[in-house]
Amino acid sequence: MDQHIAEAIGRPDLIRLDERLVCLRFETMKVVSALAAVRHLLDTGVVRRGDTLLDSSSGIYAYALALACHRHGMRCHIVGSATVDQTLSTQLAVLGATLERMEPSSDLKLDQKRRVERIHEILAEHPDYHWMRQYHDDIHYLGYRAVSDLVRRSTGGAGLTLVGGVGSGASTGALARYLREDSADVELVGVQPFGSVTFGAEHVADPEIIIAGIGSSIPFGNVSHASYDTLHWISFDAALAGSVDLLRRHAVFAGLSTGAGYLAARWERSRAPQRTVLFIAADTGHRYVDTVYARHREAVAVDSLAPHPVTVRAELALPWSRMCWNRAAGTEATDRS
């Protein structure tokens, strides 16, 4: 029996959609990393019960950290972007977390920069606060070991292609690291939005939106570029089609990044018929009802979509591009075939 709701929320489901396509479905994935990170900080004496944990978030990590703080008797302070909606801000308030919402900005890089600047101001005022640094501290890898054990038991671990949004780098990077401890035959496919700097696509703008949570306008220290075999850049419209198809075909109601991952996973499965392809569904679709699912009649058939193969990032093009990364280190790595 779970001792706290966060433990239940963080436990994923494995759903076999067909013989070789598997969905790793979370209610809220970042609860896994936040819970383990806070537990580790307490166990190692870095923080104590009652201390204040601080971080910046566009939404999901704020909820995850608030739950972890509630579980372990900590205080929580969030510097949030304007994307933190009323439902989430109300939940944070009732959970005892404090939220500073930044002014809206159409420039994502400026938004993230301002949030980090505010973090430094708060630390100067309250040096006893602990900054979680979700984008840069690899303690956020720790919670995914148990998830990798579940995946290994359920799929065998070998001949596995793992597909997921890159985001902070913690989920896909950690799962690949732990799964590869037992089998070298684990391929990692990262999914990015156009405009993200993480793998050098900042020169291509998506007219709709940069998909929150899987891209970045600033470099993230937790991203292990050398872990990734392949990259897919997927636009809002293509991800919308993936999300709608996933719900219509398989009854899985998930977020926009999951729709992008589902598209990429279907493509990778078609190229390697001998492998099991597992994609990550990081959250549910509730936040996307108005922006995605209400537009379901606009969704194109996923079978009509295919990635544009590129060998250099100058060739990246909407709505979907695919590139072999070959576990190269850093965005400064030479473009490759």
mmCIF file of C-alpha atoms in Angstrom:
data_model
loop_
_atom_site.group_PDB
_atom_site.id
_atom_site.type_symbol
_atom_site.label_atom_id
_atom_site.label_comp_id
_atom_site.label_asym_id
_atom_site.label_seq_id
_atom_site.Cartn_x
_atom_site.Cartn_y
_atom_site.Cartn_z
ATOM 1 C CA MET A 1 0.000 0.000 0.000
ATOM 2 C CA ASP A 2 1.304 3.450 -0.888
ATOM 3 C CA GLN A 3 2.073 5.850 1.934
ATOM 4 C CA HIS A 4 1.379 8.972 -0.135
ATOM 5 C CA ILE A 5 -0.554 9.827 -3.299
ATOM 6 C CA ALA A 6 2.697 10.925 -5.002
ATOM 7 C CA GLU A 7 3.876 7.311 -5.047
ATOM 8 C CA ALA A 8 0.748 6.215 -6.879
ATOM 9 C CA ILE A 9 0.844 9.134 -9.308
ATOM 10 C CA GLY A 10 4.473 8.404 -10.148
ATOM 11 C CA ARG A 11 3.959 4.707 -10.883
ATOM 12 C CA PRO A 12 3.692 4.165 -14.666
ATOM 13 C CA ASP A 13 1.597 1.703 -16.632
ATOM 14 C CA LEU A 14 2.974 -0.387 -19.484
ATOM 15 C CA ILE A 15 0.414 -0.770 -22.260
ATOM 16 C CA ARG A 16 1.036 -3.006 -25.272
ATOM 17 C CA LEU A 17 -0.603 -1.255 -28.227
ATOM 18 C CA ASP A 18 0.353 -3.996 -30.645
ATOM 19 C CA GLU A 19 2.896 -6.808 -30.852
ATOM 20 C CA ARG A 20 5.916 -4.482 -31.000
ATOM 21 C CA LEU A 21 4.657 -1.079 -29.862
ATOM 22 C CA VAL A 22 4.483 -0.355 -26.124
ATOM 23 C CA CYS A 23 3.375 2.784 -24.283
ATOM 24 C CA LEU A 24 5.004 3.678 -20.952
ATOM 25 C CA ARG A 25 2.209 5.817 -19.528
ATOM 26 C CA PHE A 26 2.512 8.172 -16.575
ATOM 27 C CA GLU A 27 -0.098 10.340 -14.926
ATOM 28 C CA THR A 28 2.649 12.865 -14.157
ATOM 29 C CA MET A 29 6.122 11.599 -14.990
ATOM 30 C CA LYS A 30 8.245 14.179 -13.171
ATOM 31 C CA VAL A 31 6.872 13.017 -9.830
ATOM 32 C CA VAL A 32 9.247 10.042 -10.250
ATOM 33 C CA SER A 33 12.336 12.233 -10.451
ATOM 34 C CA ALA A 34 11.209 14.784 -7.844
ATOM 35 C CA LEU A 35 10.374 12.153 -5.217
ATOM 36 C CA ALA A 36 13.696 10.353 -5.585
ATOM 37 C CA ALA A 37 15.678 13.597 -5.703
ATOM 38 C CA VAL A 38 14.145 14.929 -2.491
ATOM 39 C CA ARG A 39 14.572 11.574 -0.740
ATOM 40 C CA HIS A 40 18.253 11.517 -1.760
ATOM 41 C CA LEU A 41 18.837 15.054 -0.489
ATOM 42 C CA LEU A 42 17.286 14.128 2.858
ATOM 43 C CA ASP A 43 19.209 10.841 3.132
ATOM 44 C CA THR A 44 22.530 12.534 2.392
ATOM 45 C CA GLY A 45 21.914 15.415 4.780
ATOM 46 C CA VAL A 46 21.952 18.120 2.122
ATOM 47 C CA VAL A 47 18.516 19.270 3.347
ATOM 48 C CA ARG A 48 16.381 18.609 6.403
ATOM 49 C CA ARG A 49 12.643 18.275 6.938
ATOM 50 C CA GLY A 50 11.106 21.736 7.037
ATOM 51 C CA ASP A 51 13.646 23.285 4.647
ATOM 52 C CA THR A 52 12.489 25.176 1.553
ATOM 53 C CA LEU A 53 13.131 23.706 -1.891
ATOM 54 C CA LEU A 54 13.169 26.142 -4.802
ATOM 55 C CA ASP A 55 12.996 25.818 -8.562
ATOM 56 C CA SER A 56 11.742 27.297 -11.812
ATOM 57 C CA SER A 57 9.028 25.523 -13.780
ATOM 58 C CA SER A 58 6.642 25.921 -16.679
ATOM 59 C CA GLY A 59 4.157 23.669 -14.900
ATOM 60 C CA ILE A 60 4.608 19.918 -14.512
ATOM 61 C CA TYR A 61 7.768 19.968 -12.392
ATOM 62 C CA ALA A 62 6.139 22.520 -10.077
ATOM 63 C CA TYR A 63 3.367 20.036 -9.319
ATOM 64 C CA ALA A 64 5.837 17.171 -8.944
ATOM 65 C CA LEU A 65 8.063 19.096 -6.537
ATOM 66 C CA ALA A 66 5.068 20.307 -4.524
ATOM 67 C CA LEU A 67 3.922 16.694 -4.115
ATOM 68 C CA ALA A 68 7.424 15.542 -3.129
ATOM 69 C CA CYS A 69 7.663 18.351 -0.564
ATOM 70 C CA HIS A 70 4.234 17.461 0.811
ATOM 71 C CA ARG A 71 5.335 13.807 1.077
ATOM 72 C CA HIS A 72 8.540 14.597 2.947
ATOM 73 C CA GLY A 73 7.514 17.590 5.085
ATOM 74 C CA MET A 74 9.359 20.247 3.102
ATOM 75 C CA ARG A 75 8.422 23.747 1.980
ATOM 76 C CA CYS A 76 8.224 24.488 -1.734
ATOM 77 C CA HIS A 77 8.697 27.742 -3.644
ATOM 78 C CA ILE A 78 8.206 27.897 -7.418
ATOM 79 C CA VAL A 79 9.143 30.612 -9.884
ATOM 80 C CA GLY A 80 6.642 29.798 -12.596
ATOM 81 C CA SER A 81 6.122 30.889 -16.155
ATOM 82 C CA ALA A 82 2.854 32.312 -17.425
ATOM 83 C CA THR A 83 1.974 28.783 -18.665
ATOM 84 C CA VAL A 84 1.132 27.757 -15.083
ATOM 85 C CA ASP A 85 -2.656 27.693 -15.376
ATOM 86 C CA GLN A 86 -5.293 28.441 -12.750
ATOM 87 C CA THR A 87 -5.978 24.790 -11.980
ATOM 88 C CA LEU A 88 -2.329 24.095 -11.230
ATOM 89 C CA SER A 89 -1.781 27.306 -9.279
ATOM 90 C CA THR A 90 -4.783 26.429 -7.089
ATOM 91 C CA GLN A 91 -3.424 22.931 -6.467
ATOM 92 C CA LEU A 92 -0.027 24.370 -5.536
ATOM 93 C CA ALA A 93 -1.618 26.789 -3.088
ATOM 94 C CA VAL A 94 -3.655 24.080 -1.357
ATOM 95 C CA LEU A 95 -0.575 21.812 -1.189
ATOM 96 C CA GLY A 96 1.251 24.606 0.638
ATOM 97 C CA ALA A 97 3.617 25.602 -2.152
ATOM 98 C CA THR A 98 4.174 29.268 -2.962
ATOM 99 C CA LEU A 99 4.166 30.391 -6.581
ATOM 100 C CA GLU A 100 5.689 33.483 -8.158
ATOM 101 C CA ARG A 101 4.261 33.741 -11.640
ATOM 102 C CA MET A 102 6.428 35.686 -14.093
ATOM 103 C CA GLU A 103 4.950 38.214 -16.494
ATOM 104 C CA PRO A 104 3.988 36.776 -19.891
ATOM 105 C CA SER A 105 6.659 36.833 -22.589
ATOM 106 C CA SER A 106 6.518 35.809 -26.235
ATOM 107 C CA ASP A 107 10.257 35.084 -26.100
ATOM 108 C CA LEU A 108 10.864 31.678 -24.462
ATOM 109 C CA LYS A 109 14.577 32.304 -24.032
ATOM 110 C CA LEU A 110 13.863 35.579 -22.260
ATOM 111 C CA ASP A 111 11.201 33.874 -20.123
ATOM 112 C CA GLN A 112 13.613 31.179 -18.927
ATOM 113 C CA LYS A 113 16.392 33.716 -18.423
ATOM 114 C CA ARG A 114 14.162 35.922 -16.277
ATOM 115 C CA ARG A 115 13.061 32.972 -14.164
ATOM 116 C CA VAL A 116 16.670 31.949 -13.496
ATOM 117 C CA GLU A 117 17.566 35.543 -12.621
ATOM 118 C CA ARG A 118 14.706 35.576 -10.124
ATOM 119 C CA ILE A 119 15.966 32.307 -8.613
ATOM 120 C CA HIS A 120 19.350 33.957 -7.958
ATOM 121 C CA GLU A 121 17.643 36.948 -6.351
ATOM 122 C CA ILE A 122 15.685 34.662 -4.023
ATOM 123 C CA LEU A 123 18.825 32.701 -3.093
ATOM 124 C CA ALA A 124 20.591 35.959 -2.231
ATOM 125 C CA GLU A 125 17.688 36.838 0.072
ATOM 126 C CA HIS A 126 17.329 33.282 1.450
ATOM 127 C CA PRO A 127 20.683 31.435 1.262
ATOM 128 C CA ASP A 128 19.173 28.579 3.286
ATOM 129 C CA TYR A 129 16.827 27.659 0.406
ATOM 130 C CA HIS A 130 17.925 24.711 -1.744
ATOM 131 C CA TRP A 131 17.734 25.157 -5.527
ATOM 132 C CA MET A 132 16.686 21.843 -7.106
ATOM 133 C CA ARG A 133 18.127 22.691 -10.554
ATOM 134 C CA GLN A 134 15.917 20.201 -12.363
ATOM 135 C CA TYR A 135 17.631 20.925 -15.677
ATOM 136 C CA HIS A 136 21.184 20.493 -14.437
ATOM 137 C CA ASP A 137 21.405 18.217 -11.372
ATOM 138 C CA ASP A 138 21.532 14.534 -12.266
ATOM 139 C CA ILE A 139 19.935 13.505 -8.971
ATOM 140 C CA HIS A 140 16.813 13.713 -11.124
ATOM 141 C CA TYR A 141 17.999 10.528 -12.879
ATOM 142 C CA LEU A 142 17.659 8.435 -9.710
ATOM 143 C CA GLY A 143 13.917 7.834 -9.750
ATOM 144 C CA TYR A 144 14.027 6.196 -13.159
ATOM 145 C CA ARG A 145 16.001 3.137 -12.025
ATOM 146 C CA ALA A 146 12.834 1.513 -10.707
ATOM 147 C CA VAL A 147 11.068 2.391 -13.974
ATOM 148 C CA SER A 148 13.879 0.796 -16.001
ATOM 149 C CA ASP A 149 13.537 -2.361 -13.884
ATOM 150 C CA LEU A 150 9.825 -2.478 -14.746
ATOM 151 C CA VAL A 151 10.585 -2.032 -18.442
ATOM 152 C CA ARG A 152 13.263 -4.734 -18.328
ATOM 153 C CA ARG A 153 10.980 -7.249 -16.618
ATOM 154 C CA SER A 154 8.138 -6.545 -19.027
ATOM 155 C CA THR A 155 10.025 -6.401 -22.333
ATOM 156 C CA GLY A 156 13.214 -8.360 -21.689
ATOM 157 C CA GLY A 157 15.303 -5.223 -22.188
ATOM 158 C CA ALA A 158 17.203 -6.398 -25.283
ATOM 159 C CA GLY A 159 16.222 -5.461 -28.836
ATOM 160 C CA LEU A 160 14.519 -2.405 -27.396
ATOM 161 C CA THR A 161 14.118 1.052 -28.930
ATOM 162 C CA LEU A 162 13.191 3.714 -26.384
ATOM 163 C CA VAL A 163 11.456 6.855 -27.705
ATOM 164 C CA GLY A 164 10.713 9.973 -25.697
ATOM 165 C CA GLY A 165 10.813 13.746 -25.483
ATOM 166 C CA VAL A 166 14.254 15.006 -24.519
ATOM 167 C CA GLY A 167 13.188 17.881 -22.273
ATOM 168 C CA SER A 168 15.509 18.220 -19.285
ATOM 169 C CA GLY A 169 17.274 15.010 -20.344
ATOM 170 C CA ALA A 170 16.464 13.137 -17.139
ATOM 171 C CA SER A 171 13.815 10.628 -18.240
ATOM 172 C CA THR A 172 15.171 9.340 -21.545
ATOM 173 C CA GLY A 173 18.799 9.741 -20.485
ATOM 174 C CA ALA A 174 18.295 7.869 -17.218
ATOM 175 C CA LEU A 175 16.202 5.069 -18.691
ATOM 176 C CA ALA A 176 18.760 4.465 -21.441
ATOM 177 C CA ARG A 177 21.633 4.499 -18.933
ATOM 178 C CA TYR A 178 20.014 1.976 -16.596
ATOM 179 C CA LEU A 179 18.685 -0.303 -19.345
ATOM 180 C CA ARG A 180 22.101 -0.395 -21.025
ATOM 181 C CA GLU A 181 23.683 -1.683 -17.810
ATOM 182 C CA ASP A 182 22.162 -5.078 -18.626
ATOM 183 C CA SER A 183 21.946 -4.915 -22.414
ATOM 184 C CA ALA A 184 23.915 -3.038 -25.035
ATOM 185 C CA ASP A 185 21.045 -3.549 -27.470
ATOM 186 C CA VAL A 186 19.016 -0.527 -26.360
ATOM 187 C CA GLU A 187 18.579 2.309 -28.838
ATOM 188 C CA LEU A 188 17.520 5.772 -27.710
ATOM 189 C CA VAL A 189 15.423 8.043 -29.918
ATOM 190 C CA GLY A 190 14.932 11.627 -28.765
ATOM 191 C CA VAL A 191 11.983 13.802 -29.766
ATOM 192 C CA GLN A 192 12.376 17.569 -30.048
ATOM 193 C CA PRO A 193 10.230 20.517 -31.149
ATOM 194 C CA PHE A 194 11.521 22.856 -33.823
ATOM 195 C CA GLY A 195 13.124 25.918 -32.255
ATOM 196 C CA SER A 196 14.801 23.966 -29.455
ATOM 197 C CA VAL A 197 18.516 24.640 -28.878
ATOM 198 C CA THR A 198 19.201 21.248 -27.262
ATOM 199 C CA PHE A 199 20.205 19.563 -30.513
ATOM 200 C CA GLY A 200 20.741 22.690 -32.582
ATOM 201 C CA ALA A 201 17.350 23.421 -34.156
ATOM 202 C CA GLU A 202 16.907 26.969 -32.919
ATOM 203 C CA HIS A 203 17.039 28.293 -36.496
ATOM 204 C CA VAL A 204 13.727 26.623 -37.461
ATOM 205 C CA ALA A 205 10.592 28.186 -35.966
ATOM 206 C CA ASP A 206 7.272 26.417 -35.562
ATOM 207 C CA PRO A 207 4.492 28.927 -36.343
ATOM 208 C CA GLU A 208 2.179 27.270 -33.802
ATOM 209 C CA ILE A 209 4.171 26.644 -30.619
ATOM 210 C CA ILE A 210 7.284 25.076 -29.142
ATOM 211 C CA ILE A 211 5.975 21.990 -27.350
ATOM 212 C CA ALA A 212 6.414 22.653 -23.635
ATOM 213 C CA GLY A 213 8.467 20.129 -21.736
ATOM 214 C CA ILE A 214 10.441 18.465 -24.529
ATOM 215 C CA GLY A 215 12.479 21.374 -25.913
ATOM 216 C CA SER A 216 14.482 24.255 -24.552
ATOM 217 C CA SER A 217 15.597 27.756 -25.416
ATOM 218 C CA ILE A 218 18.663 27.474 -23.127
ATOM 219 C CA PRO A 219 21.204 24.617 -22.722
ATOM 220 C CA PHE A 220 20.386 21.945 -20.122
ATOM 221 C CA GLY A 221 23.168 20.221 -18.199
ATOM 222 C CA ASN A 222 21.197 16.994 -17.683
ATOM 223 C CA VAL A 223 21.043 16.229 -21.403
ATOM 224 C CA SER A 224 23.574 13.528 -22.299
ATOM 225 C CA HIS A 225 23.827 14.081 -26.045
ATOM 226 C CA ALA A 226 26.029 11.015 -26.467
ATOM 227 C CA SER A 227 23.181 8.753 -25.268
ATOM 228 C CA TYR A 228 20.995 9.365 -28.334
ATOM 229 C CA ASP A 229 21.068 7.289 -31.512
ATOM 230 C CA THR A 230 18.414 9.189 -33.459
ATOM 231 C CA LEU A 231 16.566 12.523 -33.262
ATOM 232 C CA HIS A 232 13.107 13.459 -34.512
ATOM 233 C CA TRP A 233 11.992 17.100 -34.713
ATOM 234 C CA ILE A 234 8.181 17.248 -34.825
ATOM 235 C CA SER A 235 5.902 20.251 -35.287
ATOM 236 C CA PHE A 236 2.802 21.136 -33.302
ATOM 237 C CA ASP A 237 0.476 20.104 -36.150
ATOM 238 C CA ALA A 238 2.118 16.700 -36.578
ATOM 239 C CA ALA A 239 2.130 16.107 -32.809
ATOM 240 C CA LEU A 240 -1.564 17.062 -32.698
ATOM 241 C CA ALA A 241 -2.266 14.406 -35.326
ATOM 242 C CA GLY A 242 -0.316 11.874 -33.258
ATOM 243 C CA SER A 243 -2.169 12.725 -30.035
ATOM 244 C CA VAL A 244 -5.577 12.465 -31.699
ATOM 245 C CA ASP A 245 -4.703 9.178 -33.412
ATOM 246 C CA LEU A 246 -3.379 7.699 -30.171
ATOM 247 C CA LEU A 247 -6.666 8.476 -28.435
ATOM 248 C CA ARG A 248 -8.843 7.394 -31.352
ATOM 249 C CA ARG A 249 -6.963 4.179 -32.172
ATOM 250 C CA HIS A 250 -5.754 3.081 -28.718
ATOM 251 C CA ALA A 251 -7.883 5.122 -26.228
ATOM 252 C CA VAL A 252 -4.733 6.597 -24.630
ATOM 253 C CA PHE A 253 -5.463 10.189 -23.574
ATOM 254 C CA ALA A 254 -2.090 11.895 -23.257
ATOM 255 C CA GLY A 255 -0.285 15.182 -23.773
ATOM 256 C CA LEU A 256 1.111 16.766 -26.905
ATOM 257 C CA SER A 257 4.659 15.511 -26.375
ATOM 258 C CA THR A 258 3.229 11.988 -26.267
ATOM 259 C CA GLY A 259 1.615 12.518 -29.647
ATOM 260 C CA ALA A 260 5.021 13.478 -31.023
ATOM 261 C CA GLY A 261 6.652 10.456 -29.396
ATOM 262 C CA TYR A 262 3.941 8.167 -30.745
ATOM 263 C CA LEU A 263 4.584 9.391 -34.293
ATOM 264 C CA ALA A 264 8.321 8.815 -33.937
ATOM 265 C CA ALA A 265 7.789 5.395 -32.359
ATOM 266 C CA ARG A 266 5.501 4.247 -35.185
ATOM 267 C CA TRP A 267 8.159 5.278 -37.708
ATOM 268 C CA GLU A 268 10.984 3.526 -35.851
ATOM 269 C CA ARG A 269 8.889 0.374 -35.577
ATOM 270 C CA SER A 270 8.325 0.357 -39.347
ATOM 271 C CA ARG A 271 12.107 0.548 -39.942
ATOM 272 C CA ALA A 272 13.112 -2.232 -37.537
ATOM 273 C CA PRO A 273 10.510 -5.021 -37.553
ATOM 274 C CA GLN A 274 12.561 -7.189 -35.193
ATOM 275 C CA ARG A 275 12.677 -4.656 -32.346
ATOM 276 C CA THR A 276 10.249 -3.686 -29.586
ATOM 277 C CA VAL A 277 9.601 0.060 -29.613
ATOM 278 C CA LEU A 278 8.562 1.713 -26.355
ATOM 279 C CA PHE A 279 7.520 5.361 -26.176
ATOM 280 C CA ILE A 280 6.993 7.554 -23.129
ATOM 281 C CA ALA A 281 3.660 9.190 -22.354
ATOM 282 C CA ALA A 282 4.723 11.763 -19.775
ATOM 283 C CA ASP A 283 1.323 13.114 -18.715
ATOM 284 C CA THR A 284 -2.389 12.962 -19.403
ATOM 285 C CA GLY A 285 -4.212 15.020 -22.020
ATOM 286 C CA HIS A 286 -6.257 17.183 -19.676
ATOM 287 C CA ARG A 287 -4.109 20.303 -20.132
ATOM 288 C CA TYR A 288 -4.513 19.970 -23.892
ATOM 289 C CA VAL A 289 -8.269 19.667 -24.252
ATOM 290 C CA ASP A 290 -8.751 23.181 -25.650
ATOM 291 C CA THR A 291 -5.476 23.562 -27.562
ATOM 292 C CA VAL A 292 -5.250 20.064 -29.067
ATOM 293 C CA TYR A 293 -8.222 17.746 -28.659
ATOM 294 C CA ALA A 294 -10.868 20.357 -29.422
ATOM 295 C CA ARG A 295 -9.162 20.627 -32.825
ATOM 296 C CA HIS A 296 -9.383 16.891 -33.562
ATOM 297 C CA ARG A 297 -11.214 17.463 -36.843
ATOM 298 C CA GLU A 298 -8.123 19.330 -38.108
ATOM 299 C CA ALA A 299 -5.852 16.346 -37.506
ATOM 300 C CA VAL A 300 -4.386 14.793 -40.637
ATOM 301 C CA ALA A 301 -4.112 11.009 -40.942
ATOM 302 C CA VAL A 302 -0.875 9.846 -39.336
ATOM 303 C CA ASP A 303 -0.282 7.412 -42.203
ATOM 304 C CA SER A 304 0.056 10.437 -44.501
ATOM 305 C CA LEU A 305 2.962 11.798 -42.432
ATOM 306 C CA ALA A 306 6.603 10.826 -42.807
ATOM 307 C CA PRO A 307 9.820 12.441 -41.602
ATOM 308 C CA HIS A 308 12.139 14.367 -43.875
ATOM 309 C CA PRO A 309 15.534 12.603 -43.577
ATOM 310 C CA VAL A 310 18.378 15.038 -42.931
ATOM 311 C CA THR A 311 22.139 14.656 -42.612
ATOM 312 C CA VAL A 312 22.888 18.257 -41.590
ATOM 313 C CA ARG A 313 20.782 20.464 -39.384
ATOM 314 C CA ALA A 314 20.620 23.151 -42.052
ATOM 315 C CA GLU A 315 18.234 20.765 -43.857
ATOM 316 C CA LEU A 316 15.716 20.599 -40.990
ATOM 317 C CA ALA A 317 12.217 21.341 -42.229
ATOM 318 C CA LEU A 318 8.669 21.379 -40.899
ATOM 319 C CA PRO A 319 6.571 19.453 -40.139
ATOM 320 C CA TRP A 320 8.840 16.517 -39.269
ATOM 321 C CA SER A 321 12.534 15.764 -39.710
ATOM 322 C CA ARG A 322 14.659 12.787 -38.681
ATOM 323 C CA MET A 323 18.430 12.580 -38.237
ATOM 324 C CA CYS A 324 20.853 9.849 -37.182
ATOM 325 C CA TRP A 325 22.739 11.256 -34.182
ATOM 326 C CA ASN A 326 24.970 8.213 -33.595
ATOM 327 C CA ARG A 327 25.647 9.040 -29.931
ATOM 328 C CA ALA A 328 27.718 12.103 -30.739
ATOM 329 C CA ALA A 329 28.633 14.393 -27.855
ATOM 330 C CA GLY A 330 27.195 17.897 -27.652
ATOM 331 C CA THR A 331 25.383 20.174 -30.067
ATOM 332 C CA GLU A 332 28.736 21.226 -31.441
ATOM 333 C CA ALA A 333 29.178 17.732 -32.914
ATOM 334 C CA THR A 334 29.687 17.581 -36.669
ATOM 335 C CA ASP A 335 26.508 17.006 -38.658
ATOM 336 C CA ARG A 336 26.383 13.438 -39.811
ATOM 337 C CA SER A 337 24.661 10.951 -42.099
#
